XYZ file of C-alpha atoms in Angstrom:
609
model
C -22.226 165.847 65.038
C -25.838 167.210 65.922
C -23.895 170.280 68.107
C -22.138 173.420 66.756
C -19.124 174.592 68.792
C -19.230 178.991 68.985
C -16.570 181.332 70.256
C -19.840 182.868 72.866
C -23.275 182.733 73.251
C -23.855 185.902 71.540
C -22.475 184.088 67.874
C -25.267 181.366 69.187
C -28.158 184.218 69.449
C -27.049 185.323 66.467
C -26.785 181.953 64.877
C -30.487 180.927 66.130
C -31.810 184.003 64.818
C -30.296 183.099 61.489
C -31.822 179.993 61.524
C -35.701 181.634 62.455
C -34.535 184.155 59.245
C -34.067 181.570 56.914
C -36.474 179.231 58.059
C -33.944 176.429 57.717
C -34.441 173.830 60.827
C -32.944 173.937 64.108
C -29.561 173.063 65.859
C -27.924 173.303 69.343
C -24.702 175.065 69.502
C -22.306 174.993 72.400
C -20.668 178.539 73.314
C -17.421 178.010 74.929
C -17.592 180.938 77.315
C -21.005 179.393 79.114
C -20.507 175.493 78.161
C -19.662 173.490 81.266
C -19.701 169.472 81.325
C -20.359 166.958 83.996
C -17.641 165.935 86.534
C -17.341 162.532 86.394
C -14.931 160.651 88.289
C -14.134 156.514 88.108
C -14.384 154.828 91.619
C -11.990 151.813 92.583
C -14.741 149.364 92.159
C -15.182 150.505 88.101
C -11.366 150.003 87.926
C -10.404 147.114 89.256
C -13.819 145.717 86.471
C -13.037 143.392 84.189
C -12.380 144.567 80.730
C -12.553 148.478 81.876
C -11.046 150.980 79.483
C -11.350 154.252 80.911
C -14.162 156.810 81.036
C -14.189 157.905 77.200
C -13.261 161.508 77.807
C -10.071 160.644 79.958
C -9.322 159.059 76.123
C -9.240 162.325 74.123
C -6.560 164.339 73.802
C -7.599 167.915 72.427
C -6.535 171.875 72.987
C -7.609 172.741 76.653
C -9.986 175.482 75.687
C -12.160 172.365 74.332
C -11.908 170.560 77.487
C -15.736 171.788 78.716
C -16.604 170.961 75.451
C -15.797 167.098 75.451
C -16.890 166.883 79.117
C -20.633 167.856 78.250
C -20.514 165.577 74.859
C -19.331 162.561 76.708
C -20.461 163.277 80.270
C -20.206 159.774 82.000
C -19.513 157.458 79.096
C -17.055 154.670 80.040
C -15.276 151.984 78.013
C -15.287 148.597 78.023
C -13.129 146.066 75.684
C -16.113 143.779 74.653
C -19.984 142.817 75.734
C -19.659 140.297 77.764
C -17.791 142.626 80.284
C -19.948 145.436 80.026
C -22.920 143.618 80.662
C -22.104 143.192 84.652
C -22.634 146.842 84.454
C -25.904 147.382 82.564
C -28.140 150.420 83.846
C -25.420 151.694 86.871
C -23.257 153.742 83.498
C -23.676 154.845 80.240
C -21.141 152.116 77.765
C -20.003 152.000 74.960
C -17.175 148.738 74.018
C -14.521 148.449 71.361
C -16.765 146.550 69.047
C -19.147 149.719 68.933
C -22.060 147.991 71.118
C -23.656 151.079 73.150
C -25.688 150.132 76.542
C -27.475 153.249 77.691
C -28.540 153.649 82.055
C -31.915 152.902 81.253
C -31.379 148.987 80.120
C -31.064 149.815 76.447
C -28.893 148.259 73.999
C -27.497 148.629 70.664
C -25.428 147.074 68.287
C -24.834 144.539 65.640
C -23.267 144.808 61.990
C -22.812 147.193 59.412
C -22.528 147.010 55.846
C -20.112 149.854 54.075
C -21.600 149.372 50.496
C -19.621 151.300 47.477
C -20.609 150.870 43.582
C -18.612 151.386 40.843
C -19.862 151.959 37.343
C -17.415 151.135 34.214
C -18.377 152.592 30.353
C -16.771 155.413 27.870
C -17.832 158.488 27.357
C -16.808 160.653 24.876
C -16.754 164.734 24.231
C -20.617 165.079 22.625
C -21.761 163.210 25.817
C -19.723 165.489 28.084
C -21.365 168.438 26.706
C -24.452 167.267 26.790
C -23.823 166.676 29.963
C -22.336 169.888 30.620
C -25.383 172.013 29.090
C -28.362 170.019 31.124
C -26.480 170.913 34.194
C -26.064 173.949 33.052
C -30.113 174.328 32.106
C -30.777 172.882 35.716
C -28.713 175.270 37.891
C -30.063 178.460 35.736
C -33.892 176.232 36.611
C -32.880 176.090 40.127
C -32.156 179.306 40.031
C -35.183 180.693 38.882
C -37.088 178.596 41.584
C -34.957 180.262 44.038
C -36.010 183.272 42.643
C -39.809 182.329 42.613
C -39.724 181.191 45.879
C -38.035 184.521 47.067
C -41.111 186.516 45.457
C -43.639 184.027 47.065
C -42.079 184.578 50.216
C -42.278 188.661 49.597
C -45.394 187.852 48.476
C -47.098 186.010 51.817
C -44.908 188.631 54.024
C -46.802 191.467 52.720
C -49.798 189.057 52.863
C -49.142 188.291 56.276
C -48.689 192.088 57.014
C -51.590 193.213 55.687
C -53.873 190.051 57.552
C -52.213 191.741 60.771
C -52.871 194.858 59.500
C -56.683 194.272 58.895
C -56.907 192.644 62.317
C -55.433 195.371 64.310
C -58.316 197.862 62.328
C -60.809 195.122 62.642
C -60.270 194.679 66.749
C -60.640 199.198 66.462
C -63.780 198.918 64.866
C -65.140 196.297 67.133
C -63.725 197.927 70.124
C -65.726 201.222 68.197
C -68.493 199.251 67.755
C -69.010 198.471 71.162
C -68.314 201.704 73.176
C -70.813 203.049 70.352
C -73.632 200.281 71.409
C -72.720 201.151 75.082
C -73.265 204.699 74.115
C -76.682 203.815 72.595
C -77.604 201.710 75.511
C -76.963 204.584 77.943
C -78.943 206.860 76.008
C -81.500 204.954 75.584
C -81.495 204.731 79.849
C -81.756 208.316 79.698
C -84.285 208.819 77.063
C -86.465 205.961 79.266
C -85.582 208.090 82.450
C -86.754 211.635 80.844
C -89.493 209.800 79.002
C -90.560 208.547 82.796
C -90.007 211.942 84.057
C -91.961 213.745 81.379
C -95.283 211.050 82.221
C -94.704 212.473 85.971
C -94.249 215.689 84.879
C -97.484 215.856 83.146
C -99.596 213.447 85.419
C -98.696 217.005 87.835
C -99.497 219.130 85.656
C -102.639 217.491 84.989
C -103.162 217.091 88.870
C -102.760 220.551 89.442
C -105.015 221.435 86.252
C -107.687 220.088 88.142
C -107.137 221.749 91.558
C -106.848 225.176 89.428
C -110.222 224.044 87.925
C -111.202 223.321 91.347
C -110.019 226.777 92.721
C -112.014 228.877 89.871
C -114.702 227.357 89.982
C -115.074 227.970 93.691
C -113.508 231.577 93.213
C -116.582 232.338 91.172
C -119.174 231.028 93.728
C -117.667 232.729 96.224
C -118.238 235.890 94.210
C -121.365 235.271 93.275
C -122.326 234.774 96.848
C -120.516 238.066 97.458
C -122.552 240.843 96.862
C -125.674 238.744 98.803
C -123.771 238.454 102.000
C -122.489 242.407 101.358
C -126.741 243.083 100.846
C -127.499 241.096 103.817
C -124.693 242.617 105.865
C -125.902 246.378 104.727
C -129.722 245.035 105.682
C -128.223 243.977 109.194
C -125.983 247.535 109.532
C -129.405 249.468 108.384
C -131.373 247.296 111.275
C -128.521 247.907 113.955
C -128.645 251.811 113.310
C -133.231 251.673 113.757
C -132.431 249.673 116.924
C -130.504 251.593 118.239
C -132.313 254.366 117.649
C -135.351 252.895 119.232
C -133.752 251.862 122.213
C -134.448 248.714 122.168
C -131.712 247.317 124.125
C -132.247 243.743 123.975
C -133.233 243.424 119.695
C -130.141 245.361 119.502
C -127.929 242.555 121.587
C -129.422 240.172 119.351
C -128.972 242.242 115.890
C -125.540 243.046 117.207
C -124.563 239.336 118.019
C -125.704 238.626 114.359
C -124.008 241.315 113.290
C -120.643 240.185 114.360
C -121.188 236.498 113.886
C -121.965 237.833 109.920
C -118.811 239.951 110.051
C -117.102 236.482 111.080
C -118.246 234.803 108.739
C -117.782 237.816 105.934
C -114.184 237.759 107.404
C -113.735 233.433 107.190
C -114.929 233.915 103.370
C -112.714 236.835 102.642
C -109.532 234.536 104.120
C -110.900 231.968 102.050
C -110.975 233.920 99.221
C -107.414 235.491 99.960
C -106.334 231.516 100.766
C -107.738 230.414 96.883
C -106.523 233.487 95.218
C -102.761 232.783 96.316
C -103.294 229.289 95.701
C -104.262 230.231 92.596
C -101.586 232.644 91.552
C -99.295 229.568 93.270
C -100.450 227.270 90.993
C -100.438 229.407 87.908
C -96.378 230.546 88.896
C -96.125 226.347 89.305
C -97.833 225.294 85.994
C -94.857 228.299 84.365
C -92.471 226.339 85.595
C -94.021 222.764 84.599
C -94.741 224.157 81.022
C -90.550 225.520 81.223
C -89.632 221.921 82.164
C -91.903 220.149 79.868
C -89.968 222.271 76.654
C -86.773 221.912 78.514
C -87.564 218.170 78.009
C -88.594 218.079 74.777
C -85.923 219.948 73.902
C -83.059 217.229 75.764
C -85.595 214.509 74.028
C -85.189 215.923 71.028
C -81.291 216.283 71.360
C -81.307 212.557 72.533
C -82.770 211.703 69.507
C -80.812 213.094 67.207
C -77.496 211.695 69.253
C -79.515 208.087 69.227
C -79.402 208.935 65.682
C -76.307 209.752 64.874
C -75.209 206.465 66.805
C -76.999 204.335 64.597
C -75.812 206.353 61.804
C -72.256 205.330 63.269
C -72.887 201.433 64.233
C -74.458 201.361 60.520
C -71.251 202.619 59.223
C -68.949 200.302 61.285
C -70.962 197.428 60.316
C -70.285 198.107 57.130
C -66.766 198.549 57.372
C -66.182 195.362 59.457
C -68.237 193.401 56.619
C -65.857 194.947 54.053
C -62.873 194.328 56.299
C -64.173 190.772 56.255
C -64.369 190.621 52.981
C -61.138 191.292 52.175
C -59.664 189.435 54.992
C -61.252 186.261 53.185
C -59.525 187.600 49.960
C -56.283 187.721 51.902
C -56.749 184.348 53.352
C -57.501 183.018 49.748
C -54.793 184.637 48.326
C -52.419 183.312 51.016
C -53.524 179.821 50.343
C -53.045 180.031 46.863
C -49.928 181.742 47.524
C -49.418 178.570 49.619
C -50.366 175.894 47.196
C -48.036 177.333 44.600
C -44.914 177.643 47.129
C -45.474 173.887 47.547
C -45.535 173.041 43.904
C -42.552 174.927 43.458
C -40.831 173.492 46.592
C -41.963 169.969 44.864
C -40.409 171.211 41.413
C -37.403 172.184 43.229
C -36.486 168.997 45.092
C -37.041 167.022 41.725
C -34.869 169.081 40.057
C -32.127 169.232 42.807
C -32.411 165.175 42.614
C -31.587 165.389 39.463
C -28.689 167.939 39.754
C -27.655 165.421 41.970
C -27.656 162.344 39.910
C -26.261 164.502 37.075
C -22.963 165.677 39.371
C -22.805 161.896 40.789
C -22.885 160.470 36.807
C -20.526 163.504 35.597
C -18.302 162.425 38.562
C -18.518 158.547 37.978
C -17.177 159.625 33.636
C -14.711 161.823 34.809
C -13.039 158.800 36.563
C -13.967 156.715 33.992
C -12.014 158.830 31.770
C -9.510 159.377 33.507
C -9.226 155.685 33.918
C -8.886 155.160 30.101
C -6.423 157.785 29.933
C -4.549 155.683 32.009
C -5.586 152.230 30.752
C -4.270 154.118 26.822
C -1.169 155.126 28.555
C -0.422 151.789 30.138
C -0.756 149.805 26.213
C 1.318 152.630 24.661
C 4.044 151.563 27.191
C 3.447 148.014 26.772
C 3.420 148.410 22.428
C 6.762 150.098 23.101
C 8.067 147.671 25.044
C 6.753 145.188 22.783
C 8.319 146.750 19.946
C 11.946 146.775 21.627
C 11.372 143.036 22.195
C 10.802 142.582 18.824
C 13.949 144.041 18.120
C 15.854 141.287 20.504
C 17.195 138.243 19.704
C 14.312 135.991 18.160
C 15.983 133.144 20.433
C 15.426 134.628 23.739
C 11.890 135.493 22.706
C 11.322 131.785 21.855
C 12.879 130.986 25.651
C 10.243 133.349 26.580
C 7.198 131.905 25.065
C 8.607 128.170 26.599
C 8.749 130.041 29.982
C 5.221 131.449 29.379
C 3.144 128.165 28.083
C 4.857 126.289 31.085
C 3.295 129.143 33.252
C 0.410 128.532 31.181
C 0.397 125.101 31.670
C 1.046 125.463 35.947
C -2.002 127.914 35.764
C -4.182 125.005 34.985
C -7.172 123.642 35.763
C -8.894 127.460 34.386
C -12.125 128.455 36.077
C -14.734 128.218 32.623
C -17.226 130.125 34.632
C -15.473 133.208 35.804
C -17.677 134.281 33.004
C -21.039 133.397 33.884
C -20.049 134.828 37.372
C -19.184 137.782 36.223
C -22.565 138.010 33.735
C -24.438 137.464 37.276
C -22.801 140.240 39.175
C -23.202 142.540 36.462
C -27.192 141.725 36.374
C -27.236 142.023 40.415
C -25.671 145.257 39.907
C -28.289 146.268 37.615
C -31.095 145.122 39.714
C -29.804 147.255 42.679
C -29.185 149.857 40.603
C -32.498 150.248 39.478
C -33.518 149.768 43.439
C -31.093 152.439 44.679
C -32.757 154.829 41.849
C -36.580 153.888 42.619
C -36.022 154.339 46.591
C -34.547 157.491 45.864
C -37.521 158.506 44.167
C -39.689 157.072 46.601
C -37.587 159.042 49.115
C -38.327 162.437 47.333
C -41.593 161.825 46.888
C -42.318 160.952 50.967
C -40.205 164.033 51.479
C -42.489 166.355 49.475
C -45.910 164.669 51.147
C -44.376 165.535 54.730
C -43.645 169.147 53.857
C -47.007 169.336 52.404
C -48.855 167.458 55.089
C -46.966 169.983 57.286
C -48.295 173.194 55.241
C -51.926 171.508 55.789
C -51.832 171.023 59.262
C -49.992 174.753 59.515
C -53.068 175.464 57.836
C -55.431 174.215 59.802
C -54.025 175.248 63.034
C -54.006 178.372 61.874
C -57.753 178.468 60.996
C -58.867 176.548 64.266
C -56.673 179.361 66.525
C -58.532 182.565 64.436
C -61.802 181.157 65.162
C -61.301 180.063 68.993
C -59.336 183.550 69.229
C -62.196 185.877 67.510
C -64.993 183.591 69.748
C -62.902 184.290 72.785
C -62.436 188.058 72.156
C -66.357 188.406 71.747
C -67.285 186.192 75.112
C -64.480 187.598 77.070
C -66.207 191.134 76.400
C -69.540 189.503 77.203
C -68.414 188.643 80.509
C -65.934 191.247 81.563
C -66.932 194.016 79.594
C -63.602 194.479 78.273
C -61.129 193.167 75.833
C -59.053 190.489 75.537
C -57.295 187.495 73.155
C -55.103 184.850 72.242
C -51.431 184.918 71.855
C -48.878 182.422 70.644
C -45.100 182.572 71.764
C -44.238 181.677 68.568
C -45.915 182.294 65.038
C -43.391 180.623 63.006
C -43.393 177.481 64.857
C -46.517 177.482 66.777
C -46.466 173.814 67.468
C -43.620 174.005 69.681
C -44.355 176.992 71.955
C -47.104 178.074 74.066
C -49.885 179.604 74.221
C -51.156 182.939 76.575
C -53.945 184.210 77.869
C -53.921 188.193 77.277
C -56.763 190.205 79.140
C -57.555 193.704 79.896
C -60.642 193.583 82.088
C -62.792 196.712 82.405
C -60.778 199.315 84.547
C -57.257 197.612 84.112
C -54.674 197.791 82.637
C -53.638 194.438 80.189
C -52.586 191.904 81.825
C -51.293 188.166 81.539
C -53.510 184.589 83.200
C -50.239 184.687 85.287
C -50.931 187.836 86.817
C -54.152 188.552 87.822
C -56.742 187.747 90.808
C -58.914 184.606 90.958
C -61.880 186.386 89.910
C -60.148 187.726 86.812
C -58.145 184.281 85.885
C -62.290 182.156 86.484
C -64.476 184.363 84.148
C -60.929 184.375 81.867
C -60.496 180.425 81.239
C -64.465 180.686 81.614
C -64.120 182.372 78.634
C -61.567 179.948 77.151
C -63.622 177.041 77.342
C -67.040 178.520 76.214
C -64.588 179.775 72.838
C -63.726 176.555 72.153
C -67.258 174.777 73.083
C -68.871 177.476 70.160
C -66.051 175.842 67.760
C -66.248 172.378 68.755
C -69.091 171.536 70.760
C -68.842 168.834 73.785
C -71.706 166.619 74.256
C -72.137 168.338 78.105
C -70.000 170.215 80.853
C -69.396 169.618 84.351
C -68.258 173.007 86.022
C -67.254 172.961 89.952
C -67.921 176.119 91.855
C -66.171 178.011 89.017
C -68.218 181.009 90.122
C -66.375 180.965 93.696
C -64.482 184.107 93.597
C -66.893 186.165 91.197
C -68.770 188.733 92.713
C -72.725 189.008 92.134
C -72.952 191.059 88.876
C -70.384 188.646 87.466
C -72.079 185.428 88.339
C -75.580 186.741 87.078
C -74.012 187.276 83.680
C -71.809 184.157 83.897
C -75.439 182.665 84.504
C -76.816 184.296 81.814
C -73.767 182.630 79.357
C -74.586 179.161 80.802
C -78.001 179.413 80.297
C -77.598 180.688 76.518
C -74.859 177.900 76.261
C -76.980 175.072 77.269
C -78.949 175.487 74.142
C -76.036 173.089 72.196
C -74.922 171.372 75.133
C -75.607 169.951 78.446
C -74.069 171.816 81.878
C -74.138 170.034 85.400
C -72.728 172.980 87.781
C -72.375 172.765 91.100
C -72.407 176.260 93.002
C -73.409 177.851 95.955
C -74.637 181.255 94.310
C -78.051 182.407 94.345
C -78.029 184.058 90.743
C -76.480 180.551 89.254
C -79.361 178.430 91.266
C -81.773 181.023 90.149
C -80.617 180.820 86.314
C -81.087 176.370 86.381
C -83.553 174.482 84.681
C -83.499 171.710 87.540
C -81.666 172.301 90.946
C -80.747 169.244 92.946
C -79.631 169.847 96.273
C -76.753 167.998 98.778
C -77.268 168.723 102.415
C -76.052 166.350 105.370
C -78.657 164.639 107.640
C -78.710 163.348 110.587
C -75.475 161.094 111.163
C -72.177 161.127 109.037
C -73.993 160.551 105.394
C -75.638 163.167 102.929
C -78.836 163.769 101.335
C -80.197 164.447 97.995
C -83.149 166.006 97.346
C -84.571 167.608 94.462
C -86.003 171.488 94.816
C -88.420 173.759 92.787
C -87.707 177.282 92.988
């Protein structure tokens, strides 16, 4: 009775996706072109048993296109006539006797009695009742109705809701996905404006260098050219001496003037390359402080630019800041919408099971007079026969009808002793009736009520899930981006009915494309469930956290920021990691370290780095 028989297993795809449409429970159904039972066959030993039936689908007798069918409903079930019997075989097959005792493989047992109770309800009713009858079922189908039709706008109603939450948190993830290539942005500018500001502070610590040397260079430019026309004096004095010597033949004076004479040329030539030498380093220096002065506005100029794109950035992370706080906003609007949206749908479901209870009771009551009715019809029928009859009788002969009355009171008189408290009997069953009555009606009620408290307590904890997976998923889209420097988030198989599906890990790591846990490299799936855990440690703190090598097959940039999280983490909780990484030792408040000594045991010591 839990299975549906279906001509394929496309009518059961078809029929499950029903169901999911309608929201309206689950069931298994059993296509008849892909059903195929068990093969069980009964060995000589189960024959020759005591009390041994047959195997219970050797005992139906049905079309042969339902043969699969009854094999996979009664797979190995065997018969036996009574308990006592099927005992010798408890736990080796699955029983079931005559008497309706079942004995299941693993040791289990049922059976006993049960009770097949019917009540019957006697009274009139007449036409005003029936009615009145007939217009309050009337006014609670047209109710029903109109719940149906409230419920069918609530459930418009959260679908659009739900729609536009998705909505909102597909533009939400954009603008944070905006948000950070923007900061990125900003970050590498500001690199670059550090970098030009660095190379404008070298830029004019040169030019100030080379100020100096210019300084320098003038400065000695102008001695030399003060000292210029002394030496040309002196070196005329010493040509005017030369041309008297050597007009007074004086050969030796005129050795000696003429030695001086060239060592002052020399010299006159050595300050002349000098003075060559500082004029080109001075013409060099002016062509290089042109160029440092073209640079240096070239500079400003990209400074400048940098600036206005730094900007224009903040300009931008201002303005998605302000559009994630209004998307916020009215994603808490949604969410309070949707819960009152929530709250309602329950009252009405609650309204609607009452009245259906009572649509019930009516039809059961309208059912129980309509027998009753037709039972007087019958009861009126049955006296107009007998006054007829009676009146015929009158009509015989008076002597035969005195006979009769002497056959009767000796019939009377046989009859006797007669029971005096059939009566009070009766009085006592028709209070007992009452009672249960009143029992049957107040469980019933009782019944409703625990019915309407589980489909509430099942909209709460909906309701909570559903909160506690938005914050672990939004805390594990923010570290994962921390870590990885790319995007990722949480999944569930199943929205409508998350509580029986899974859950998945969906990442898309810097440089790759998205991928599954299933699918990608150690390093990937670590600083991934890395992620995981430090999502749900910012919901629901542990007291501390005991990490083994979890930075094993992380490279070093990875493992100094996984170091960094830790570290930042430790501030609401307490992490004992063991590793073997530098950056992860480095990062540690107190390192302890395990080495082996001498012989087969360890060591512990404790470091200070």
């Amino acid at each position: 009775m839990g299975n549906m028989v279906v001509e394929n297993d496309s009518v059961g795809a078809a029929a499950i996706e029903l169901l999911k449409q309608k929201r309206a429970g689950r069931m298994t159904f059993l296509p008849l072109n892909k059903i195929r039972g068990g093969r069980f066959s009964v060995n000589e030993n189960l024959r020759r048993a005591a009390g041994f039936v047959d195997a219970a689908v050797n005992l139906i007798e049905c079309d042969g296109r339902y043969q699969e069918i009854f094999a996979y409903v009664f797979g190995s079930t065997v018969v036996f006539s009574n308990l006592t019997d099927a005992r010798r075989y408890l736990g080796q097959y699955r029983i079931v006797t005559l008497d309706g005792e079942i004995l299941e493989t693993s040791g289990a047992m049922t059976g006993g009695s049960s009770t097949n109770k019917s009540t019957l309800h006697f009274g009139t009713v007449d036409a005003m009742d029936a009615a009145e009858e007939a217009r309050t079922i009337a006014a609670l189908q047209e109710r029903i109705e109109e719940i149906e039709r409230i419920l069918e706008r609530c459930k418009i109603a959260i679908d659009r809701a739900a729609v536009a939450v998705k909505t909102r948190s597909q533009e939400l993830m954009e603008a944070k996905q905006s948000l950070r290539e923007h900061q990125l942005r900003l970050e590498q500018l500001e690199s670059e404006i550090k970098n030009l500001q660095a190379q404008q502070q070298q830029v004019r610590s040169q030019i100030a260098k080379n100020t100096q040397e210019l300084t320098d260079s003038r400065s000695r430019l102008q001695l030399l050219e003060r000292e210029l026309p002394a030496q040309e004096t002196q070196l005329q004095q010493y040509r005017q001496t030369l041309a008297q010597l050597e007009e007074s033949n004086s050969h030796s004076e005129w050795q000696q003037m003429q030695s001086g004479l060239r060592d002052r040329e020399a010299q006159l030539q050595e300050r002349e390359l000098a003075l060559r030498n500082v004029q080109q380093r001075l013409v060099d220096l002016q062509n290089q402080f042109g160029r440092l002065e073209e640079k240096i506005k070239e500079g400003s100029e990209k400074l400048q630019e940098w600036q206005v794109q730094q900007n224009a950035g903040i300009d931008a992370v201002n303005r998605i800041i302000s559009q994630q706080l209004e998307l916020d906003a009215q994603i808490a609007a949604g969410k309070a919408s949707l819960a009152q949206i929530e709250e309602k749908l329950g009252l009405e479901k609650g309204d609607r099971d009452r009245a259906e209870s009572q649509l019930r009771e009516q039809h059961l009551a309208k059912q129980q007079l309509q027998w009753q009715l037709q039972k007087l019809h019958e009861t009126q029928q049955e006296r107009r026969e007998q006054l007829a009859a009676a009146e015929n009788v009158e009509k015989a002969n008076l002597t035969e009808l005195q006979q009769e009355v002497k056959a009767i009171a000796k019939r009377i008189q046989a009859l006797e002793p007669v029971n005096m408290l059939a009566l009070e009997e009766y009085n006592r069953t028709q209070e007992r009736l009452q009672e249960l009555s009143q029992k049957l009606t107040t469980l019933a009620g009782e019944r409703t009520e625990l019915l309407l408290r589980i489909e509430n307590f099942t909209t709460l904890r909906r309701r909570a899930f559903k909160e506690a997976f938005d914050a672990v998923n939004e805390n594990f889209q923010t570290i994962f981006a921390e870590l990885s420097e790319g995007d990722g988030y949480l999944q569930l198989d199943d929205q409508e009915d998350p509580f029986s599906s899974g859950l998945n890990l969906v990442a898309h790591p810097k440089g790759k494309p998205v991928q599954r846990l299933a699918s990608m490299s150690g390093g990937e799936k670590s600083l991934t469930a890395l992620s995981f855990i430090f999502a749900l440690q910012r919901y629901r703190p542990s007291t501390f956290y005991a990490f083994d090598e979890v930075d094993m097959f992380l490279d070093g940039a990875n493992v100094e920021r996984l170091a960094r999280m830790i570290k930042r983490q430790s501030e609401q909780a307490q992490f004992i990691v063991v590793s073997l990484r530098r950056p992860m030792i480095q990062s540690a408040q107190r390192t302890i370290g395990v080495t082996q000594a001498r012989g087969a045991y360890t060591q512990v010591i404790g470091l200070k780095l």
